[in-house]
PDB file of C-alpha atoms in Angstrom:
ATOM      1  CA  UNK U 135     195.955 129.643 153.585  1.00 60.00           C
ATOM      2  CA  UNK U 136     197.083 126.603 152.056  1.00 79.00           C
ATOM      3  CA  UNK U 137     197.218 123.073 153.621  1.00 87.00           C
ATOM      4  CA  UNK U 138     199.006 119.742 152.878  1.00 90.00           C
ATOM      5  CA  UNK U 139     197.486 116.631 151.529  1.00 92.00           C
ATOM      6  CA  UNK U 140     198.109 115.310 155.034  1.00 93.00           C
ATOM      7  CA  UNK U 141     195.551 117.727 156.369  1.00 92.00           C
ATOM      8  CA  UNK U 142     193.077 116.784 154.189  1.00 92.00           C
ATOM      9  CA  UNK U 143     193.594 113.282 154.863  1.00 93.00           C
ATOM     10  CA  UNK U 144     193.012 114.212 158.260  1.00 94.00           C
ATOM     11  CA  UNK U 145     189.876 116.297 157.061  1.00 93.00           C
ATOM     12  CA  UNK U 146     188.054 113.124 155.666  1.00 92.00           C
ATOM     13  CA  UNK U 147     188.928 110.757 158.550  1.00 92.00           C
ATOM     14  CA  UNK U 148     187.974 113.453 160.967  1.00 92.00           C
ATOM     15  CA  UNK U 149     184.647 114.658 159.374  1.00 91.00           C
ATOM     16  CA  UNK U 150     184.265 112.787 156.607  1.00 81.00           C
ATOM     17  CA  UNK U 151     184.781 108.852 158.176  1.00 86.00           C
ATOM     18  CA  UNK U 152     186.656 107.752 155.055  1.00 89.00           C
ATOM     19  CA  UNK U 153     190.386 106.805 155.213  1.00 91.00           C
ATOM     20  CA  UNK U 154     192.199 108.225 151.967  1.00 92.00           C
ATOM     21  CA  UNK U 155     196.057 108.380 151.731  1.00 92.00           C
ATOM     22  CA  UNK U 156     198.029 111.218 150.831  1.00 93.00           C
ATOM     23  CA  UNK U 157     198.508 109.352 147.023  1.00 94.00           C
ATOM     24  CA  UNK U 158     194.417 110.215 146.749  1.00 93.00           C
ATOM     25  CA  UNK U 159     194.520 114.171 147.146  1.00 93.00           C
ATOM     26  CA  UNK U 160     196.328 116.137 144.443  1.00 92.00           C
ATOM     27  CA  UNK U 161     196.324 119.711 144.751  1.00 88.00           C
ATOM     28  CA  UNK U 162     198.014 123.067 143.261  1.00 80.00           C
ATOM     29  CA  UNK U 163     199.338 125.647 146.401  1.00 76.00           C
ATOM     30  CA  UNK U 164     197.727 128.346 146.124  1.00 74.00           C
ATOM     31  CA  UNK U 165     194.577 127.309 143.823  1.00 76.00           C
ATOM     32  CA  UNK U 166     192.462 126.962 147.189  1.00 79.00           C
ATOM     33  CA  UNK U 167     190.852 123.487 146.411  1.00 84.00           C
ATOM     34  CA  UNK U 168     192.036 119.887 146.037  1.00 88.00           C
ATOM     35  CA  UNK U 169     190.866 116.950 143.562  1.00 91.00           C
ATOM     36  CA  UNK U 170     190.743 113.576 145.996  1.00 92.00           C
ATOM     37  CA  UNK U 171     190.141 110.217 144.066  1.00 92.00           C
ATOM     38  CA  UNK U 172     187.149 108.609 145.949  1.00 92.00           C
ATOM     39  CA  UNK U 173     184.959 105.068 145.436  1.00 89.00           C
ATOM     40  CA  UNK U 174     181.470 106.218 144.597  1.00 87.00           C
ATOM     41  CA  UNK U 175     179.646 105.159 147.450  1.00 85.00           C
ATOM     42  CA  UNK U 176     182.584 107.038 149.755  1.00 89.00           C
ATOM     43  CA  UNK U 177     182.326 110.117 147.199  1.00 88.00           C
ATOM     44  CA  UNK U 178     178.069 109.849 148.274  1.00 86.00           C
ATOM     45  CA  UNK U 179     179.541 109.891 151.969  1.00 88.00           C
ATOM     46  CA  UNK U 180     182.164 112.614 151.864  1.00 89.00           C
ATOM     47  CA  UNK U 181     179.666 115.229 150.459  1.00 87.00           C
ATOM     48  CA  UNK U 182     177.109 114.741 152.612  1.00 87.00           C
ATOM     49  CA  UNK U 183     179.766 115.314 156.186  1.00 91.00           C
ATOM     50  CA  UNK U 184     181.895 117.944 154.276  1.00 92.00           C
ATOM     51  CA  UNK U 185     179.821 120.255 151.577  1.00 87.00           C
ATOM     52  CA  UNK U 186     179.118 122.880 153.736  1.00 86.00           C
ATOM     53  CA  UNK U 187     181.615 122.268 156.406  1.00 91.00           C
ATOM     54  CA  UNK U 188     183.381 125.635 158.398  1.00 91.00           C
ATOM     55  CA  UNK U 189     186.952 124.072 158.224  1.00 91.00           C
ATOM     56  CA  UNK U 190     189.807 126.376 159.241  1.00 89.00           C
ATOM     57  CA  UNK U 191     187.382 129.116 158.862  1.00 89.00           C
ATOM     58  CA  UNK U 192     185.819 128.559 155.856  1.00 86.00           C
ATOM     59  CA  UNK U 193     183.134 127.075 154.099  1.00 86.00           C
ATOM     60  CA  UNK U 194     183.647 124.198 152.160  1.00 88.00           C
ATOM     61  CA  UNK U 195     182.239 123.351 149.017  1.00 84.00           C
ATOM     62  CA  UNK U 196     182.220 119.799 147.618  1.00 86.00           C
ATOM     63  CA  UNK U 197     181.328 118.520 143.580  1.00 83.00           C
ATOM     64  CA  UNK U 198     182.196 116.135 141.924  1.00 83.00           C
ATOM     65  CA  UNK U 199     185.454 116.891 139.775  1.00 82.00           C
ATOM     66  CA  UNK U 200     183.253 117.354 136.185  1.00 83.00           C
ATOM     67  CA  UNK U 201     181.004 119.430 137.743  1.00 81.00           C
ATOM     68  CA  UNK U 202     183.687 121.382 139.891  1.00 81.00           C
ATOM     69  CA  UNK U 203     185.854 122.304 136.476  1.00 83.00           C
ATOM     70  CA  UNK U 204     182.153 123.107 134.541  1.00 82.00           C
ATOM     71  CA  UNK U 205     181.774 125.427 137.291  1.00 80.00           C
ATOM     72  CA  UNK U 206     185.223 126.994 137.637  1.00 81.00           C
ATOM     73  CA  UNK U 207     185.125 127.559 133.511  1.00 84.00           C
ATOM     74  CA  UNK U 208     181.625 128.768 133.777  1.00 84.00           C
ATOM     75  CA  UNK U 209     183.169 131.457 136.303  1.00 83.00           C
ATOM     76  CA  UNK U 210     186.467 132.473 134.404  1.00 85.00           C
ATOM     77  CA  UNK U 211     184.296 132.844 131.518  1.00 87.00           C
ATOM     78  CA  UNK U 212     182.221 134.925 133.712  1.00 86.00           C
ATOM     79  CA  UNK U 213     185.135 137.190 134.744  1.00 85.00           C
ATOM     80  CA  UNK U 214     186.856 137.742 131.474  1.00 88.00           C
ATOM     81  CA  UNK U 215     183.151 138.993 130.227  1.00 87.00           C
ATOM     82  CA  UNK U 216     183.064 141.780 133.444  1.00 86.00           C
ATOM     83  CA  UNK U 217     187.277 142.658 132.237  1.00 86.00           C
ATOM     84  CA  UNK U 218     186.043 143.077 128.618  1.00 85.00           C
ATOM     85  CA  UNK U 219     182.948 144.848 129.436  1.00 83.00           C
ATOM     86  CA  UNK U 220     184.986 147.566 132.788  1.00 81.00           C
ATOM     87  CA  UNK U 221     187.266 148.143 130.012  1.00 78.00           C
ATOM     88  CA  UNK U 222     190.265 150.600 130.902  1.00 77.00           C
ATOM     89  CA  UNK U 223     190.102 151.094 134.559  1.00 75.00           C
ATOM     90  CA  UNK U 224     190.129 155.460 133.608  1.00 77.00           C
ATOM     91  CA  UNK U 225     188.796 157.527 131.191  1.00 78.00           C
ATOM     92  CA  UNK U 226     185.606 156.911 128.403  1.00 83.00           C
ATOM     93  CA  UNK U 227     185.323 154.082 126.195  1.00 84.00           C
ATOM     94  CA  UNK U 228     182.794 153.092 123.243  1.00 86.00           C
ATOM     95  CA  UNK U 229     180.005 151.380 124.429  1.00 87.00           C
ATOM     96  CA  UNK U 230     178.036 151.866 120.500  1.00 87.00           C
ATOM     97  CA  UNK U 231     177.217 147.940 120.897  1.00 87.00           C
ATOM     98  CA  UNK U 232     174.825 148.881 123.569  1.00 87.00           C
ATOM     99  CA  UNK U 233     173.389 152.067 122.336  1.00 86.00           C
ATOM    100  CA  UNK U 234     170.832 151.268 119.302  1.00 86.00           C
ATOM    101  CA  UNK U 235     171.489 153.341 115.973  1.00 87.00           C
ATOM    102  CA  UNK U 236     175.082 154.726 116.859  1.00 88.00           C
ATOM    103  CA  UNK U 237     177.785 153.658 115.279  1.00 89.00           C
ATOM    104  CA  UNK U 238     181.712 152.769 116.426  1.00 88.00           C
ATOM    105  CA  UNK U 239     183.853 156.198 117.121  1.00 86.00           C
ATOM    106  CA  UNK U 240     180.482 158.153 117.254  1.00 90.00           C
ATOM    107  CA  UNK U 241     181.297 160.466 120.658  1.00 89.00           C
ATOM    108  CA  UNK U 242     177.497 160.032 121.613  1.00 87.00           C
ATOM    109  CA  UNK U 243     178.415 156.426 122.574  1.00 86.00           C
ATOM    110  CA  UNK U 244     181.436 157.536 124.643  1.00 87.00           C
ATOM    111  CA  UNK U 245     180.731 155.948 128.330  1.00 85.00           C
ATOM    112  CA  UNK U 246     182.523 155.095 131.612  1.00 83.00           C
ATOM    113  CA  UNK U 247     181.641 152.429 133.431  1.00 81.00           C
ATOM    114  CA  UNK U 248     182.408 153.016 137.252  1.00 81.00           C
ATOM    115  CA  UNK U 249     181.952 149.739 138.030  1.00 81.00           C
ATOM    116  CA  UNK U 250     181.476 146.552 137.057  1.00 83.00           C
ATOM    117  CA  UNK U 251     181.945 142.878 138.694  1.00 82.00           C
ATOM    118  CA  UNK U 252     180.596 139.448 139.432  1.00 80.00           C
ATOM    119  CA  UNK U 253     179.817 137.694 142.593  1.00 73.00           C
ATOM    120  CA  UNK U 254     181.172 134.353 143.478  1.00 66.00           C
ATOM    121  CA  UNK U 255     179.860 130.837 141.664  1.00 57.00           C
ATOM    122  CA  UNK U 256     180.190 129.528 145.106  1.00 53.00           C
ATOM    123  CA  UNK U 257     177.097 132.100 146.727  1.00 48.00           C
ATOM    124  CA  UNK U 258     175.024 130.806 149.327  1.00 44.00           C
ATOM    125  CA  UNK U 259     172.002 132.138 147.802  1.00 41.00           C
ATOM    126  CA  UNK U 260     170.792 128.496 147.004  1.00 46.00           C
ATOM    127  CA  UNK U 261     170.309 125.469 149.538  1.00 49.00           C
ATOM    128  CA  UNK U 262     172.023 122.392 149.759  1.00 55.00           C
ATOM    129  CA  UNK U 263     170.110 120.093 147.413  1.00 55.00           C
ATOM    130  CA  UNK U 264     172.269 117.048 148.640  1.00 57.00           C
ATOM    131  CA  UNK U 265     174.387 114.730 146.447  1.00 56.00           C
ATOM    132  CA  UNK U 266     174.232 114.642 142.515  1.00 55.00           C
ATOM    133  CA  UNK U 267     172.066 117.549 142.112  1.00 56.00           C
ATOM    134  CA  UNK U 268     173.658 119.502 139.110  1.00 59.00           C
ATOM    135  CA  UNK U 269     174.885 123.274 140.297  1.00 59.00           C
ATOM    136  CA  UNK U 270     174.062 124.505 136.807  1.00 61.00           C
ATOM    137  CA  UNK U 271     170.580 123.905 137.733  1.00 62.00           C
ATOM    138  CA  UNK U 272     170.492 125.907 140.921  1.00 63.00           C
ATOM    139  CA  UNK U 273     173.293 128.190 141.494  1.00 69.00           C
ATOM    140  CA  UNK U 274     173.642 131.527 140.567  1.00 72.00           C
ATOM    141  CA  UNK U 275     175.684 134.648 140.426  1.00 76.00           C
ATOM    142  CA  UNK U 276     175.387 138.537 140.805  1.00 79.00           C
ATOM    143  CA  UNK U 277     176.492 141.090 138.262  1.00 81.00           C
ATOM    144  CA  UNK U 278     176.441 144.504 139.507  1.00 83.00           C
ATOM    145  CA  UNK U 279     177.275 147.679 137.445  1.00 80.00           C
ATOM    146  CA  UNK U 280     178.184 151.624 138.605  1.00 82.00           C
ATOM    147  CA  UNK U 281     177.346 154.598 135.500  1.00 79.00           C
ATOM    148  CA  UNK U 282     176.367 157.901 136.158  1.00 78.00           C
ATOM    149  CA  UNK U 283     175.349 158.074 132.264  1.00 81.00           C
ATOM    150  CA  UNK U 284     173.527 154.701 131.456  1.00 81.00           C
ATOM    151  CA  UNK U 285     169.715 153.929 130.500  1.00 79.00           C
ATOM    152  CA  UNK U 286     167.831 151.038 131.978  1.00 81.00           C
ATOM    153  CA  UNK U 287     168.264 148.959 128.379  1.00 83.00           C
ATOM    154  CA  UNK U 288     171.895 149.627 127.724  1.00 84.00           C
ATOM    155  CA  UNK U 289     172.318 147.978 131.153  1.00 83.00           C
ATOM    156  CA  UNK U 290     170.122 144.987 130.018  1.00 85.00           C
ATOM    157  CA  UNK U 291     171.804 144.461 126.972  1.00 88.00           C
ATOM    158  CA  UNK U 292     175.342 144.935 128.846  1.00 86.00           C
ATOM    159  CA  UNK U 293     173.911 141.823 130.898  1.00 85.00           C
ATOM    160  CA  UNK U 294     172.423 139.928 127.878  1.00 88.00           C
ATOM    161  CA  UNK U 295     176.183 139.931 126.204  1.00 86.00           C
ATOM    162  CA  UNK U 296     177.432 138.402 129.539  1.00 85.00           C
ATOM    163  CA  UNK U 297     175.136 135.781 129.343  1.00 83.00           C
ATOM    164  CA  UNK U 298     175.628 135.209 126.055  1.00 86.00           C
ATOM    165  CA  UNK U 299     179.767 135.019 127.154  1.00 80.00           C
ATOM    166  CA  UNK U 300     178.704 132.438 129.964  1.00 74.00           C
TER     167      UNK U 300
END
């Protein structure tokens, strides 16, 4: 659930052992993360106690804000590729981009997708590499896709368009 900029003052004096004040944390209910203004060497600090941290039952995850909003675009992006690509959620759709030498309204290139979707940005496949490593240089995320009536390189071409997207 959501939590008050009072708790997360808390949070850093607690686990952290920086003081903040409520003016340092600004946050959007129901987003599920909070930007707090930190000195550098207290940013250094922070991450180290908190990245990683099983507060309130979860895992937190700590960047710096530039890297934080590269990553949260690099995932949206990611998501509106996997919409595009499920297409409607019944019935057959044109996948002739995939398929080589058929062209658009050709019924041979009439597919359903089952299922598509992406994992998380924030998997735990990867360890902690500590402070100012970049996340674009380690994270990663998993695409998986459900077809009855797919071949092996319409799938890998489905993937390269997503990466293309991203």
């Amino acid at each position: 659930g959501d939590c008050s900029p009072e708790e997360i003052v808390q949070l850093f004096s607690e686990h952290g052992g920086v003081q903040i004040s409520a003016e340092d944390v600004f946050m959007t209910l129901g987003r599920g993360q909070a930007e707090v203004r930190l000195s550098p060497s207290s940013a250094a600090a922070s991450y180290e106690a908190l990245n990683r941290l099983i507060w309130r039952g979860e895992k937190l995850f700590v960047l710096p804000l530039q890297e934080a909003s590269a990553k949260f675009a690099v995932q949206r992006r990611l998501r509106q590729g996997v919409k595009a690509l499920r297409g409607p959620p019944k019935g057959l759709r044109s996948f002739h981009n995939f398929i080589p030498d058929i062209k658009q309204g050709d019924p041979a290139a009439m597919r359903q997708l089952q299922h598509c979707s992406a994992g998380s940005a924030f998997s735990d496949f990867c360890p902690d590499r500590g402070y100012g490593h970049r996340w674009v240089e380690s994270d990663w995320s998993t695409v998986s896709f459900s077809a009855a009536d797919f071949g092996p390189q319409q799938l890998r071409r489905m993937v390269g368009a997503l990466v293309a997207v991203v």
